[in-house]
């Protein structure tokens, strides 16, 4: 529908070619399953040595002694780096010099701020010698009691939450909304510390050649990180090459620079050799971020008709003692349900852990868990079906800003997922369903929402006279399929079949592909790739139009379309010229186009931009043992234009499984006395396996978003986890009549 405020914006701005929209299988799949894909730790430059850091075994205090002599005496040990001898950094690691700079630990002094913090680095000829050297350091400490858990932490009012988001928000008169309500419910939810635990641990191979630095390290924001590394070491950005062709998962933890990376680079400088540092699994529970724990209270006021009168969401979230990353959980209540009054607030709690960071739908994941449980409880109080209750509070405009949505096909998501799931047969009261084996059966649902941001991104497209193209952007494929979806867009940008396009990504030598985060990578880098192709085609068309030997001679630029390596007159398909012929006649071997992905600021100003979805879950629970199984999940998602339905579905089902993981499995447990992580391995830190997720379906709902960006692309990476956590908790209630108050849901919470 044309927008009277913005007549240019009707339909997708840009028509894409036939590569986009295809369910291509991932292009890096064969390399991954045959083991030829080189991850950072697979690099072994000439002269490589190994670094292992020793982690603090206390959570707060000072290191008073390290047996450096014993470590140094161990065969194969080359050097020990401590705060006494580590080379200087140009930027203090405690300085927040840009929005994505976390305060980090790089041996700046002898202070211990959390258990597992690096306190020294041993560099040796072999990994084994470095590991043993680190053990021989046998540190002594002056220790203070650990502050772990909400009760021992120090509460404060954070100035901002997440990365620069507002900590407090109010719309309308909450007190009036609550007093006008026929019913008020209050829902309390706690969520634990969660650790990203990507399959590939954080790893780095660092090599100095005079003042040039080459880094192999998995990274979600290659050029931004390259620039920051250059600042830490006071060298020009172009002196740093950061290569990250493959990531074994990122989930937000590989988007920023962390202390162990700086330590490896410092170690390489110290010993004048290339250094490899790979974190052990237990070392992933400290210096490389996590999701903060939350305590949330959601109060809802409702009219008897089911319309919300008030929505009050207060989230308390843990952060470290020395930096501020507050899980922006309450902000999940800004954009989902219509209410005349909304208030959201955050409180921070300082505890002795590493600093949390972005993890898989930061804010929305834990915040929507509380909100969706609260909505279910409110529906129960009103005697309404949970889906009907949500429809009665459907937001036609963005509740927080009042803006119209760029596109919102959430009604379709509800309808399609509910139909596929069979929701219409659900009894209203809990405890009504049993399966043939006598297991309790429950059905629950939740709404999914995730913002559609964009990061600045650039790309380059080089047409070659042989009829092929090389298209480049410094993007990151952490398993989500960027190499494939971005290559599809790149091929459409240059008007070639994908097998004629060489797609390069994953190195800082390429144009800045932006951040593979915020579910924004396909939109950001994809927009840049398409624009770069378009720029090359425009130049080619100009050459053809000016060439008397071309069938396109005299054709204006706007009158040409590009398809399968040829330019066609738009008004006369019989007149065409191949890229090769145009370039050969012009004496060109190559022709380069550049482009950037950006959003029209006018659309940003006027529209609220989100992906939407709905998840329905079935649980079966043993009536005596209370073991919980999620036997079925159906989600439907509307996320604008889908470039690759196969990979988008995979992202969405993966997200729903993350939601299952949040609901039933993941929990970082720290010893209250020592502050140490007690389950710092994948045996103790549970994530679901195939048997835990027998049936997970994601439906792609058609949605045309004319405002979100030129290609109409939103994100699918994180939305699947939102809504799903609540859907499972609500299904548990429906099976048992017991409301969940903390995640992950433990068996004992259902007993008695
Ligand atoms: Mo995501 S948590 O923005 O990688």
XYZ file of C-alpha atoms and ligand atoms in Angstrom:
756
model
C 0.000 0.000 0.000
C 1.534 3.382 -0.950
C 2.409 5.608 1.970
C 1.146 9.181 1.509
C 4.009 10.369 3.705
C 6.570 8.717 1.470
C 5.315 8.094 -2.035
C 8.659 6.659 -3.155
C 8.282 3.773 -0.753
C 5.892 1.304 -2.261
C 6.766 -2.331 -2.686
C 10.361 -3.472 -2.321
C 12.484 -0.690 -3.793
C 14.704 -3.090 -5.614
C 13.938 -6.098 -7.718
C 16.347 -8.931 -7.013
C 17.439 -11.509 -9.562
C 16.892 -15.231 -9.570
C 19.707 -16.165 -7.169
C 17.922 -14.621 -4.204
C 14.972 -16.541 -2.873
C 16.528 -19.909 -3.750
C 16.910 -22.482 -0.959
C 20.611 -23.004 -1.712
C 22.492 -25.287 0.601
C 25.359 -23.645 2.472
C 28.344 -23.079 0.204
C 30.870 -23.680 2.969
C 29.228 -26.940 3.998
C 31.539 -29.276 2.100
C 34.652 -27.548 3.437
C 33.316 -27.833 6.956
C 32.331 -31.483 6.853
C 35.545 -32.520 5.081
C 37.716 -30.604 7.515
C 39.317 -28.288 4.978
C 37.758 -25.157 6.465
C 40.523 -23.460 8.445
C 39.372 -21.976 11.719
C 41.622 -19.506 13.523
C 43.338 -22.153 15.651
C 44.157 -24.213 12.552
C 46.744 -21.642 11.466
C 50.380 -22.566 12.099
C 52.682 -19.848 10.803
C 56.426 -20.555 10.669
C 58.012 -20.271 14.112
C 54.708 -20.504 15.988
C 54.769 -20.717 19.775
C 51.927 -21.298 22.234
C 50.510 -19.144 24.970
C 48.375 -20.275 27.895
C 47.042 -17.905 30.501
C 46.738 -18.719 34.172
C 43.314 -17.822 35.538
C 42.641 -16.512 39.035
C 41.186 -19.059 41.412
C 39.710 -16.322 43.602
C 36.989 -13.889 42.596
C 38.240 -10.710 44.308
C 41.517 -9.456 45.686
C 45.133 -9.260 44.568
C 47.799 -11.614 43.291
C 50.649 -11.489 45.811
C 52.993 -14.110 44.400
C 53.615 -16.059 41.192
C 56.327 -18.696 41.042
C 57.753 -17.323 37.831
C 61.061 -19.094 38.430
C 59.424 -22.513 38.577
C 57.444 -21.886 35.414
C 60.456 -20.505 33.599
C 62.519 -23.540 34.552
C 60.081 -25.895 32.857
C 61.486 -27.313 29.601
C 60.079 -25.569 26.565
C 58.921 -22.467 28.401
C 60.150 -19.334 26.642
C 58.747 -16.445 28.622
C 56.332 -15.560 31.396
C 54.269 -12.412 30.964
C 52.962 -10.758 34.129
C 51.901 -7.205 35.014
C 55.584 -6.568 35.859
C 56.936 -7.128 32.372
C 54.135 -7.044 29.862
C 54.738 -4.654 26.944
C 52.726 -1.424 26.998
C 49.308 -0.932 25.454
C 48.521 2.408 23.890
C 44.952 2.313 25.194
C 44.324 1.459 28.822
C 42.199 -1.715 28.753
C 39.999 -0.109 31.394
C 39.149 2.705 29.023
C 35.868 2.643 27.075
C 37.129 4.366 23.961
C 34.213 3.458 21.727
C 30.703 2.052 22.004
C 31.825 -1.551 21.530
C 34.844 -1.300 23.878
C 34.416 -3.327 27.024
C 36.726 -2.824 29.978
C 38.972 -5.810 29.803
C 41.740 -7.615 31.634
C 45.157 -7.536 30.033
C 47.539 -7.761 32.989
C 47.315 -4.035 33.703
C 47.866 -4.662 37.434
C 47.683 -7.342 40.138
C 43.958 -6.889 40.851
C 41.618 -9.865 40.589
C 38.058 -8.960 39.656
C 36.558 -12.390 39.004
C 37.489 -16.054 39.092
C 39.117 -17.157 35.882
C 40.561 -13.728 35.097
C 43.943 -13.957 33.347
C 46.720 -13.202 35.844
C 49.776 -14.302 33.824
C 50.626 -15.769 30.437
C 53.126 -18.546 29.796
C 54.659 -18.749 26.328
C 56.272 -22.020 25.301
C 57.364 -24.124 22.352
C 54.439 -26.466 22.835
C 50.907 -26.223 24.169
C 51.773 -28.848 26.768
C 54.779 -26.923 28.080
C 52.769 -23.685 28.247
C 49.958 -25.469 30.083
C 52.344 -26.981 32.604
C 54.157 -23.673 32.981
C 50.879 -21.962 33.831
C 50.195 -24.622 36.481
C 53.634 -24.158 38.009
C 52.952 -20.459 38.671
C 51.028 -21.583 41.791
C 49.733 -18.105 42.639
C 49.174 -16.739 46.120
C 46.511 -14.124 46.772
C 45.250 -11.560 49.220
C 41.599 -12.338 48.810
C 38.350 -10.635 49.692
C 35.022 -12.458 49.922
C 33.361 -13.127 46.584
C 30.096 -11.341 45.862
C 28.034 -13.680 43.752
C 24.268 -13.701 43.392
C 21.709 -10.928 43.694
C 21.745 -10.865 47.476
C 25.464 -10.233 47.791
C 25.800 -7.762 44.931
C 25.597 -3.983 45.062
C 22.537 -2.462 43.423
C 22.712 0.729 41.365
C 20.786 2.702 38.786
C 22.513 2.271 35.426
C 22.655 5.312 33.139
C 22.048 3.068 30.126
C 21.416 -0.604 29.376
C 22.604 -2.909 26.606
C 24.719 -0.871 24.200
C 23.438 2.644 24.816
C 19.739 1.829 25.249
C 17.561 3.765 27.654
C 17.475 2.395 31.209
C 14.065 3.818 32.093
C 11.042 4.554 30.000
C 7.531 5.751 30.710
C 4.505 6.375 28.559
C 1.107 7.406 29.896
C 0.046 7.280 33.526
C 0.920 3.905 35.016
C -0.746 4.571 38.380
C -3.958 5.591 36.644
C -3.744 2.528 34.398
C -3.340 0.212 37.368
C -6.163 1.779 39.368
C -8.491 1.691 36.374
C -7.791 -2.020 35.889
C -10.420 -4.653 36.650
C -7.589 -7.089 37.365
C -3.890 -6.710 38.096
C -1.418 -9.576 37.872
C 2.156 -9.615 39.074
C 4.654 -12.093 37.638
C 8.134 -12.648 39.049
C 10.771 -14.384 36.961
C 14.465 -14.983 37.498
C 16.906 -16.014 34.817
C 20.428 -17.321 35.436
C 23.871 -16.422 34.182
C 24.272 -17.952 30.755
C 27.508 -18.546 28.877
C 27.693 -18.374 25.074
C 29.764 -21.537 24.754
C 30.255 -21.434 21.013
C 31.539 -24.797 19.791
C 34.742 -23.051 18.671
C 36.396 -21.492 21.703
C 37.863 -18.006 21.442
C 41.202 -18.358 19.718
C 43.852 -16.159 18.183
C 47.043 -16.504 16.203
C 48.980 -13.230 16.306
C 52.046 -12.393 14.275
C 54.071 -9.181 14.197
C 56.230 -8.205 11.238
C 57.837 -5.020 12.491
C 54.853 -2.739 13.029
C 52.458 -4.816 10.983
C 50.121 -7.194 12.757
C 48.401 -10.238 11.275
C 45.605 -11.803 13.300
C 43.670 -14.993 12.759
C 40.786 -14.804 15.185
C 37.062 -15.468 14.893
C 35.280 -12.138 14.772
C 31.758 -10.878 14.127
C 32.805 -7.294 13.382
C 35.987 -7.593 11.382
C 36.804 -4.052 10.331
C 35.549 -2.451 13.546
C 37.734 -4.837 15.536
C 40.703 -4.349 13.192
C 40.468 -0.610 13.840
C 40.255 -1.115 17.594
C 43.245 -3.490 17.650
C 45.212 -0.826 15.767
C 44.305 1.703 18.444
C 45.399 -0.591 21.273
C 48.801 -0.960 19.624
C 49.085 2.557 18.186
C 49.627 1.518 14.600
C 47.716 2.576 11.480
C 44.580 0.528 10.876
C 45.895 -0.624 7.503
C 48.847 -2.240 9.293
C 46.486 -4.762 10.864
C 45.100 -7.685 8.890
C 42.328 -9.566 10.665
C 41.246 -12.818 9.040
C 38.102 -14.600 10.129
C 36.871 -16.783 7.286
C 35.073 -19.263 9.550
C 33.602 -18.925 12.997
C 32.379 -21.880 14.978
C 29.570 -19.842 16.480
C 29.659 -16.347 17.899
C 26.282 -15.554 19.503
C 27.514 -12.040 20.353
C 30.654 -13.065 22.245
C 32.944 -12.621 19.250
C 31.819 -9.117 18.339
C 34.065 -7.263 20.757
C 37.733 -7.405 21.754
C 38.465 -9.458 24.849
C 41.512 -9.557 27.117
C 42.938 -12.906 25.961
C 43.241 -11.553 22.393
C 45.264 -8.576 23.586
C 47.413 -10.883 25.695
C 48.292 -13.080 22.724
C 49.275 -10.025 20.672
C 51.372 -8.703 23.554
C 52.995 -12.107 23.941
C 53.855 -12.170 20.242
C 55.481 -8.773 20.601
C 57.370 -9.907 23.682
C 58.909 -13.059 22.187
C 59.109 -11.786 18.587
C 57.417 -14.961 17.359
C 53.905 -15.759 16.145
C 51.779 -16.784 19.127
C 48.702 -18.972 19.304
C 46.322 -18.702 22.252
C 43.231 -20.909 22.379
C 40.886 -20.831 25.346
C 40.072 -24.082 27.077
C 36.371 -24.734 27.588
C 36.603 -23.837 31.292
C 38.282 -20.542 30.358
C 35.148 -19.612 28.399
C 33.385 -19.009 31.745
C 34.945 -15.659 32.625
C 36.882 -13.374 30.305
C 34.755 -13.730 27.154
C 31.352 -12.406 28.288
C 28.104 -14.066 29.224
C 24.454 -13.141 29.652
C 23.773 -11.439 32.959
C 21.291 -12.970 35.380
C 17.961 -11.189 35.817
C 15.202 -10.788 38.365
C 12.114 -9.409 36.713
C 8.743 -8.221 37.880
C 5.967 -7.647 35.358
C 2.692 -6.085 36.481
C -0.211 -6.030 34.076
C -3.481 -4.164 34.528
C -6.440 -5.283 32.400
C -10.014 -4.241 31.749
C -12.572 -7.033 32.030
C -12.657 -7.050 28.219
C -9.022 -8.099 28.193
C -7.552 -4.792 27.092
C -4.354 -3.842 28.896
C -4.509 -0.628 30.904
C -0.998 -0.820 32.350
C 2.270 -2.619 31.652
C 5.029 -2.273 34.238
C 8.262 -4.195 33.705
C 11.176 -3.893 36.113
C 14.354 -5.843 35.414
C 17.282 -6.202 37.759
C 20.344 -7.553 35.986
C 23.827 -8.569 37.059
C 27.002 -6.983 35.763
C 30.638 -7.074 36.815
C 32.200 -4.910 39.525
C 34.087 -2.848 36.958
C 31.963 -2.375 33.858
C 28.365 -1.858 32.875
C 26.499 -4.162 30.610
C 22.950 -4.427 31.828
C 20.806 -6.982 30.024
C 18.108 -4.663 28.595
C 15.380 -7.124 29.529
C 12.558 -4.742 30.418
C 12.866 -3.028 27.038
C 11.299 -6.174 25.574
C 8.000 -4.673 26.742
C 8.279 -1.555 24.579
C 7.114 -2.729 21.212
C 4.843 -5.722 21.538
C 1.490 -5.104 23.206
C -0.734 -2.035 23.075
C -1.212 -0.392 26.447
C -2.112 3.200 27.315
C 0.530 3.154 30.025
C 3.905 1.460 29.898
C 6.776 1.803 32.325
C 10.083 -0.049 32.093
C 12.977 0.235 34.512
C 16.344 -1.410 35.082
C 18.484 -1.879 38.153
C 22.068 -3.098 37.943
C 23.736 -5.416 40.437
C 27.501 -5.562 40.650
C 28.868 -9.026 41.315
C 32.290 -10.636 40.947
C 32.010 -12.156 37.483
C 33.503 -11.105 34.178
C 31.531 -8.441 32.375
C 28.425 -9.670 30.567
C 27.704 -8.707 26.989
C 25.418 -9.315 24.076
C 24.226 -12.890 23.910
C 21.618 -14.208 21.479
C 18.823 -11.621 21.488
C 20.259 -9.580 24.366
C 17.351 -8.156 26.341
C 14.561 -9.632 24.257
C 15.393 -13.230 25.164
C 15.165 -12.857 28.936
C 12.725 -9.942 28.810
C 10.230 -11.681 26.561
C 10.472 -14.766 28.774
C 9.072 -12.720 31.667
C 6.597 -10.780 29.536
C 5.159 -13.884 27.859
C 4.756 -15.672 31.195
C 3.018 -12.546 32.521
C 0.684 -12.417 29.513
C -0.239 -16.057 30.060
C -1.000 -15.449 33.720
C -3.119 -12.436 32.810
C -5.051 -14.453 30.225
C -5.696 -17.081 32.881
C -6.934 -14.418 35.318
C -9.384 -13.190 32.682
C -10.458 -16.674 31.633
C -9.270 -15.963 28.102
C -7.436 -18.096 25.601
C -3.802 -16.888 25.579
C -3.835 -16.245 21.832
C -7.165 -14.405 22.014
C -5.777 -12.261 24.853
C -2.768 -11.313 22.744
C -4.987 -10.473 19.774
C -7.069 -8.171 21.984
C -3.864 -6.297 22.756
C -2.435 -6.355 19.246
C -0.361 -3.222 18.674
C -1.388 -1.521 15.435
C 1.321 1.085 16.012
C 4.532 0.806 18.015
C 3.457 1.114 21.663
C 6.632 2.927 22.736
C 7.085 5.463 19.943
C 3.606 5.663 18.458
C 5.165 5.182 15.000
C 3.596 3.003 12.359
C 5.394 -0.250 11.742
C 7.449 -0.590 8.575
C 5.574 -3.887 8.158
C 3.949 -6.211 10.665
C 2.481 -9.528 9.584
C 2.144 -10.816 13.151
C -1.554 -11.669 12.732
C -0.563 -13.997 9.903
C 2.138 -15.520 12.110
C -0.390 -16.230 14.866
C -2.891 -17.689 12.427
C -0.488 -19.888 10.474
C 1.375 -21.257 13.473
C -1.813 -21.826 15.472
C -3.420 -23.700 12.585
C -0.383 -25.862 11.970
C -0.049 -26.616 15.688
C -3.740 -27.363 16.213
C -4.188 -24.729 18.919
C -7.967 -24.574 18.428
C -8.308 -27.907 20.254
C -6.632 -26.632 23.406
C -8.675 -26.862 26.610
C -8.606 -23.587 28.549
C -7.962 -25.093 31.967
C -4.628 -26.680 32.889
C -4.063 -30.347 33.623
C -6.687 -31.592 31.173
C -4.587 -33.488 28.672
C -2.750 -36.805 28.929
C -1.119 -38.801 26.207
C -1.505 -42.550 25.657
C 1.373 -43.223 28.070
C -0.229 -41.196 30.829
C 2.136 -38.245 30.499
C 0.783 -34.791 31.297
C 0.448 -32.734 28.128
C 0.426 -28.948 27.966
C 0.247 -26.371 25.193
C 1.604 -22.866 25.490
C 2.415 -19.977 23.209
C 4.404 -16.786 23.052
C 4.940 -13.841 20.740
C 8.337 -13.230 19.161
C 9.794 -9.859 18.328
C 13.213 -8.562 17.411
C 14.342 -5.169 16.113
C 15.589 -4.754 12.548
C 18.647 -2.532 12.911
C 21.309 -1.921 10.259
C 25.029 -1.344 10.597
C 27.047 0.746 8.138
C 28.506 -1.613 5.536
C 30.419 -1.350 2.290
C 31.211 -3.702 -0.572
C 33.126 -3.912 -3.843
C 32.086 -5.645 -7.063
C 34.620 -6.244 -9.803
C 33.318 -7.307 -13.223
C 35.906 -9.155 -15.291
C 36.135 -9.295 -19.047
C 35.763 -13.098 -19.005
C 32.179 -12.704 -17.846
C 32.780 -13.440 -14.175
C 32.832 -11.180 -11.149
C 34.601 -10.941 -7.818
C 32.453 -9.464 -5.085
C 33.804 -8.673 -1.636
C 32.746 -7.534 1.792
C 34.332 -8.155 5.188
C 31.390 -10.144 6.483
C 31.301 -12.950 9.011
C 29.777 -16.388 8.647
C 29.464 -17.806 12.136
C 27.286 -20.649 10.924
C 24.252 -18.574 10.045
C 24.890 -18.888 6.319
C 26.222 -15.445 5.382
C 28.618 -16.888 2.807
C 25.623 -18.273 0.988
C 22.894 -15.657 1.401
C 25.294 -12.762 0.829
C 26.730 -14.469 -2.263
C 23.185 -14.847 -3.614
C 22.561 -11.123 -3.197
C 26.003 -10.323 -4.625
C 25.282 -12.398 -7.728
C 21.960 -10.653 -8.240
C 23.705 -7.307 -7.777
C 26.006 -7.983 -10.720
C 23.352 -9.779 -12.741
C 25.206 -13.085 -12.978
C 24.452 -16.695 -12.082
C 26.047 -17.500 -8.740
C 28.579 -19.904 -10.277
C 30.086 -16.992 -12.216
C 30.677 -15.005 -9.051
C 33.601 -15.387 -6.682
C 32.475 -14.165 -3.282
C 35.178 -13.119 -0.842
C 34.384 -12.430 2.760
C 35.925 -12.710 6.201
C 39.047 -10.518 6.003
C 39.778 -6.919 6.954
C 41.403 -6.479 3.519
C 37.864 -6.298 2.156
C 35.463 -3.347 2.447
C 33.811 -3.059 5.866
C 30.907 -5.513 5.971
C 29.632 -4.115 9.259
C 28.744 -6.162 12.304
C 27.375 -9.689 12.039
C 25.174 -9.029 15.034
C 21.829 -7.617 15.940
C 20.396 -9.955 13.278
C 21.410 -7.193 10.877
C 24.110 -8.742 8.718
C 22.100 -9.817 5.673
C 20.357 -6.457 5.524
C 23.534 -4.414 6.085
C 26.172 -6.283 4.100
C 23.596 -7.527 1.593
C 22.478 -3.989 0.851
C 26.094 -2.949 0.288
C 26.793 -5.916 -1.991
C 23.741 -5.244 -4.099
C 24.584 -1.564 -4.371
C 28.185 -2.338 -5.379
C 26.944 -4.598 -8.168
C 24.511 -1.932 -9.258
C 27.322 0.616 -9.412
C 29.402 -1.662 -11.653
C 26.419 -2.324 -13.914
C 25.665 1.400 -14.157
C 29.240 2.051 -15.345
C 29.021 -0.799 -17.817
C 25.759 0.559 -19.196
C 27.300 3.992 -19.661
C 30.130 2.459 -21.667
C 27.723 0.461 -23.842
C 25.424 3.430 -24.414
C 28.368 5.482 -25.675
C 29.750 2.727 -27.916
C 28.519 2.911 -31.542
C 29.372 -0.802 -31.939
C 27.025 -1.815 -29.124
C 23.395 -2.838 -29.758
C 22.740 -0.630 -26.738
C 24.260 2.487 -28.336
C 22.252 5.521 -27.368
C 20.345 3.775 -24.589
C 20.050 5.843 -21.409
C 21.196 4.224 -18.181
C 17.711 3.856 -16.829
C 16.687 1.947 -19.914
C 18.876 -1.099 -19.276
C 18.407 -4.227 -17.191
C 21.148 -6.717 -16.278
C 20.523 -10.468 -16.435
C 22.769 -13.517 -16.795
C 25.810 -11.541 -17.858
C 24.044 -9.386 -20.429
C 22.559 -5.917 -20.492
C 19.162 -5.637 -22.183
C 17.292 -2.578 -23.337
C 14.341 -2.406 -20.988
C 11.968 -1.514 -23.787
C 13.358 -3.987 -26.332
C 14.561 -7.384 -25.160
C 15.955 -8.188 -28.611
C 18.688 -5.608 -28.156
C 21.328 -6.777 -25.733
C 25.070 -6.912 -25.226
C 27.189 -9.165 -23.073
C 29.350 -7.825 -20.254
C 32.379 -9.419 -21.902
C 31.808 -7.856 -25.285
C 31.262 -4.417 -23.793
C 34.431 -4.652 -21.738
C 36.604 -6.190 -24.467
C 35.592 -3.493 -26.969
C 36.380 -0.828 -24.374
C 39.778 -2.432 -23.700
C 38.868 -3.151 -20.082
C 39.945 -6.259 -18.163
C 38.118 -5.174 -15.027
C 35.498 -2.717 -13.931
C 34.967 -1.921 -10.255
C 31.806 -0.803 -8.523
C 31.418 0.141 -4.875
C 28.369 0.429 -2.710
C 27.122 0.859 0.826
C 24.147 -0.481 2.686
C 22.208 2.181 4.474
C 18.702 2.974 5.545
C 16.719 5.944 4.359
C 16.816 8.218 7.437
C 13.333 9.488 6.626
C 11.976 5.949 6.945
C 13.913 5.439 10.165
C 12.341 8.607 11.509
C 8.780 7.606 10.684
C 8.657 3.862 11.081
C 9.214 1.283 13.793
C 11.063 -1.706 12.333
C 10.807 -5.216 13.734
C 10.629 -8.850 12.761
C 7.657 -10.630 14.323
C 6.641 -14.172 15.049
C 4.668 -16.572 17.213
C 5.730 -19.857 18.763
C 3.483 -22.665 19.994
C 4.948 -25.407 22.154
C 3.836 -28.769 23.450
C 5.381 -30.324 26.534
C 4.939 -33.765 28.007
C 5.684 -34.206 31.675
C 5.995 -37.365 33.698
C 3.353 -37.034 36.474
C 5.613 -38.675 39.047
C 9.127 -37.687 38.055
C 8.218 -34.320 36.486
C 10.773 -34.778 33.755
C 9.896 -32.241 31.039
C 10.100 -32.919 27.309
C 9.316 -30.365 24.623
C 7.728 -32.722 22.154
C 6.668 -30.198 19.518
C 7.295 -26.588 18.592
C 5.767 -24.671 15.705
C 6.810 -21.101 14.975
C 5.778 -18.706 12.231
C 7.861 -15.662 11.450
C 7.500 -12.553 9.313
C 10.864 -10.978 8.590
C 10.529 -9.132 5.314
C 12.198 -10.539 2.241
C 13.780 -13.956 2.711
C 16.951 -14.392 0.652
C 17.427 -18.093 1.335
C 14.406 -19.930 2.748
C 16.464 -23.009 3.579
C 19.001 -21.158 5.709
C 16.443 -18.744 7.168
C 14.366 -21.695 8.344
C 17.496 -23.181 9.849
C 18.201 -19.938 11.712
C 14.650 -19.782 13.016
C 14.471 -23.392 14.169
C 17.922 -22.925 15.697
C 16.624 -19.887 17.551
C 13.644 -21.842 18.847
C 16.034 -24.512 20.112
C 18.003 -21.784 21.885
C 14.687 -20.855 23.492
C 14.222 -24.439 24.595
C 17.769 -24.345 25.922
C 16.997 -21.187 27.914
C 13.748 -22.646 29.233
C 15.045 -26.032 30.344
C 18.829 -26.336 30.208
C 21.283 -23.472 30.422
C 22.532 -22.198 33.740
C 25.956 -20.954 34.776
C 26.376 -21.887 38.429
C 29.008 -20.134 40.539
C 30.165 -21.225 43.967
C 28.896 -18.584 46.376
C 32.061 -18.766 48.508
C 34.806 -18.807 45.888
C 32.944 -17.209 43.013
C 34.241 -19.923 40.680
C 32.115 -21.372 37.901
C 31.099 -24.842 39.069
C 29.901 -26.237 35.766
C 32.537 -24.865 33.401
C 32.259 -27.601 30.797
C 29.674 -28.960 28.394
C 28.889 -31.859 30.705
C 27.766 -29.492 33.443
C 26.555 -26.564 31.345
C 23.637 -28.173 29.574
C 22.496 -27.441 26.056
C 19.899 -29.452 24.170
C 20.828 -32.374 21.940
C 18.767 -33.757 19.064
C 16.757 -35.976 21.384
C 15.645 -32.884 23.311
C 14.141 -31.283 20.210
C 12.321 -33.986 18.273
C 9.970 -31.730 16.317
C 10.727 -28.097 15.552
C 9.051 -26.360 12.641
C 9.412 -22.808 11.397
C 6.976 -21.311 8.899
C 8.126 -18.358 6.796
C 5.266 -15.880 6.551
C 5.152 -13.621 3.483
C 5.873 -10.037 4.313
C 6.770 -7.100 2.088
C 8.540 -4.359 4.003
C 8.924 -1.286 1.802
C 10.604 0.860 4.457
C 13.157 -1.214 6.333
C 15.834 -0.899 3.629
C 16.134 -0.951 -0.141
C 16.028 -4.746 -0.326
C 13.229 -5.161 2.219
C 15.355 -7.487 4.377
C 14.994 -7.908 8.133
C 16.791 -10.395 10.353
C 16.073 -13.979 11.369
C 19.065 -14.776 13.600
C 17.788 -13.949 17.046
C 14.009 -13.702 16.911
C 13.471 -17.467 17.315
C 14.699 -17.467 20.926
C 12.256 -14.694 21.899
C 8.765 -15.871 22.691
C 9.864 -19.507 22.773
C 11.041 -19.436 26.400
C 7.655 -18.183 27.560
C 5.790 -20.557 25.259
C 7.485 -23.528 26.938
C 6.916 -22.206 30.471
C 3.276 -21.579 29.599
C 2.974 -25.112 28.250
C 4.413 -26.417 31.523
C 1.699 -24.497 33.381
C -0.934 -25.854 31.040
C 0.252 -29.401 31.723
C 0.632 -29.073 35.477
C -1.142 -25.941 36.746
C 2.191 -24.780 38.178
C 3.537 -21.330 37.291
C 7.223 -21.073 36.603
C 9.190 -18.483 38.559
C 12.719 -19.254 37.503
C 14.647 -20.494 34.506
C 15.827 -23.013 33.637
C 12.744 -24.881 34.851
C 13.929 -27.489 37.313
C 12.079 -30.686 38.059
C 11.854 -29.800 41.758
C 9.906 -26.635 40.935
C 7.068 -28.882 39.716
C 7.039 -31.240 42.702
C 4.725 -31.004 45.666
Mo 24.253 -10.976 18.404
S 24.012 -11.269 20.433
O 24.043 -9.301 18.176
O 25.711 -11.594 17.890
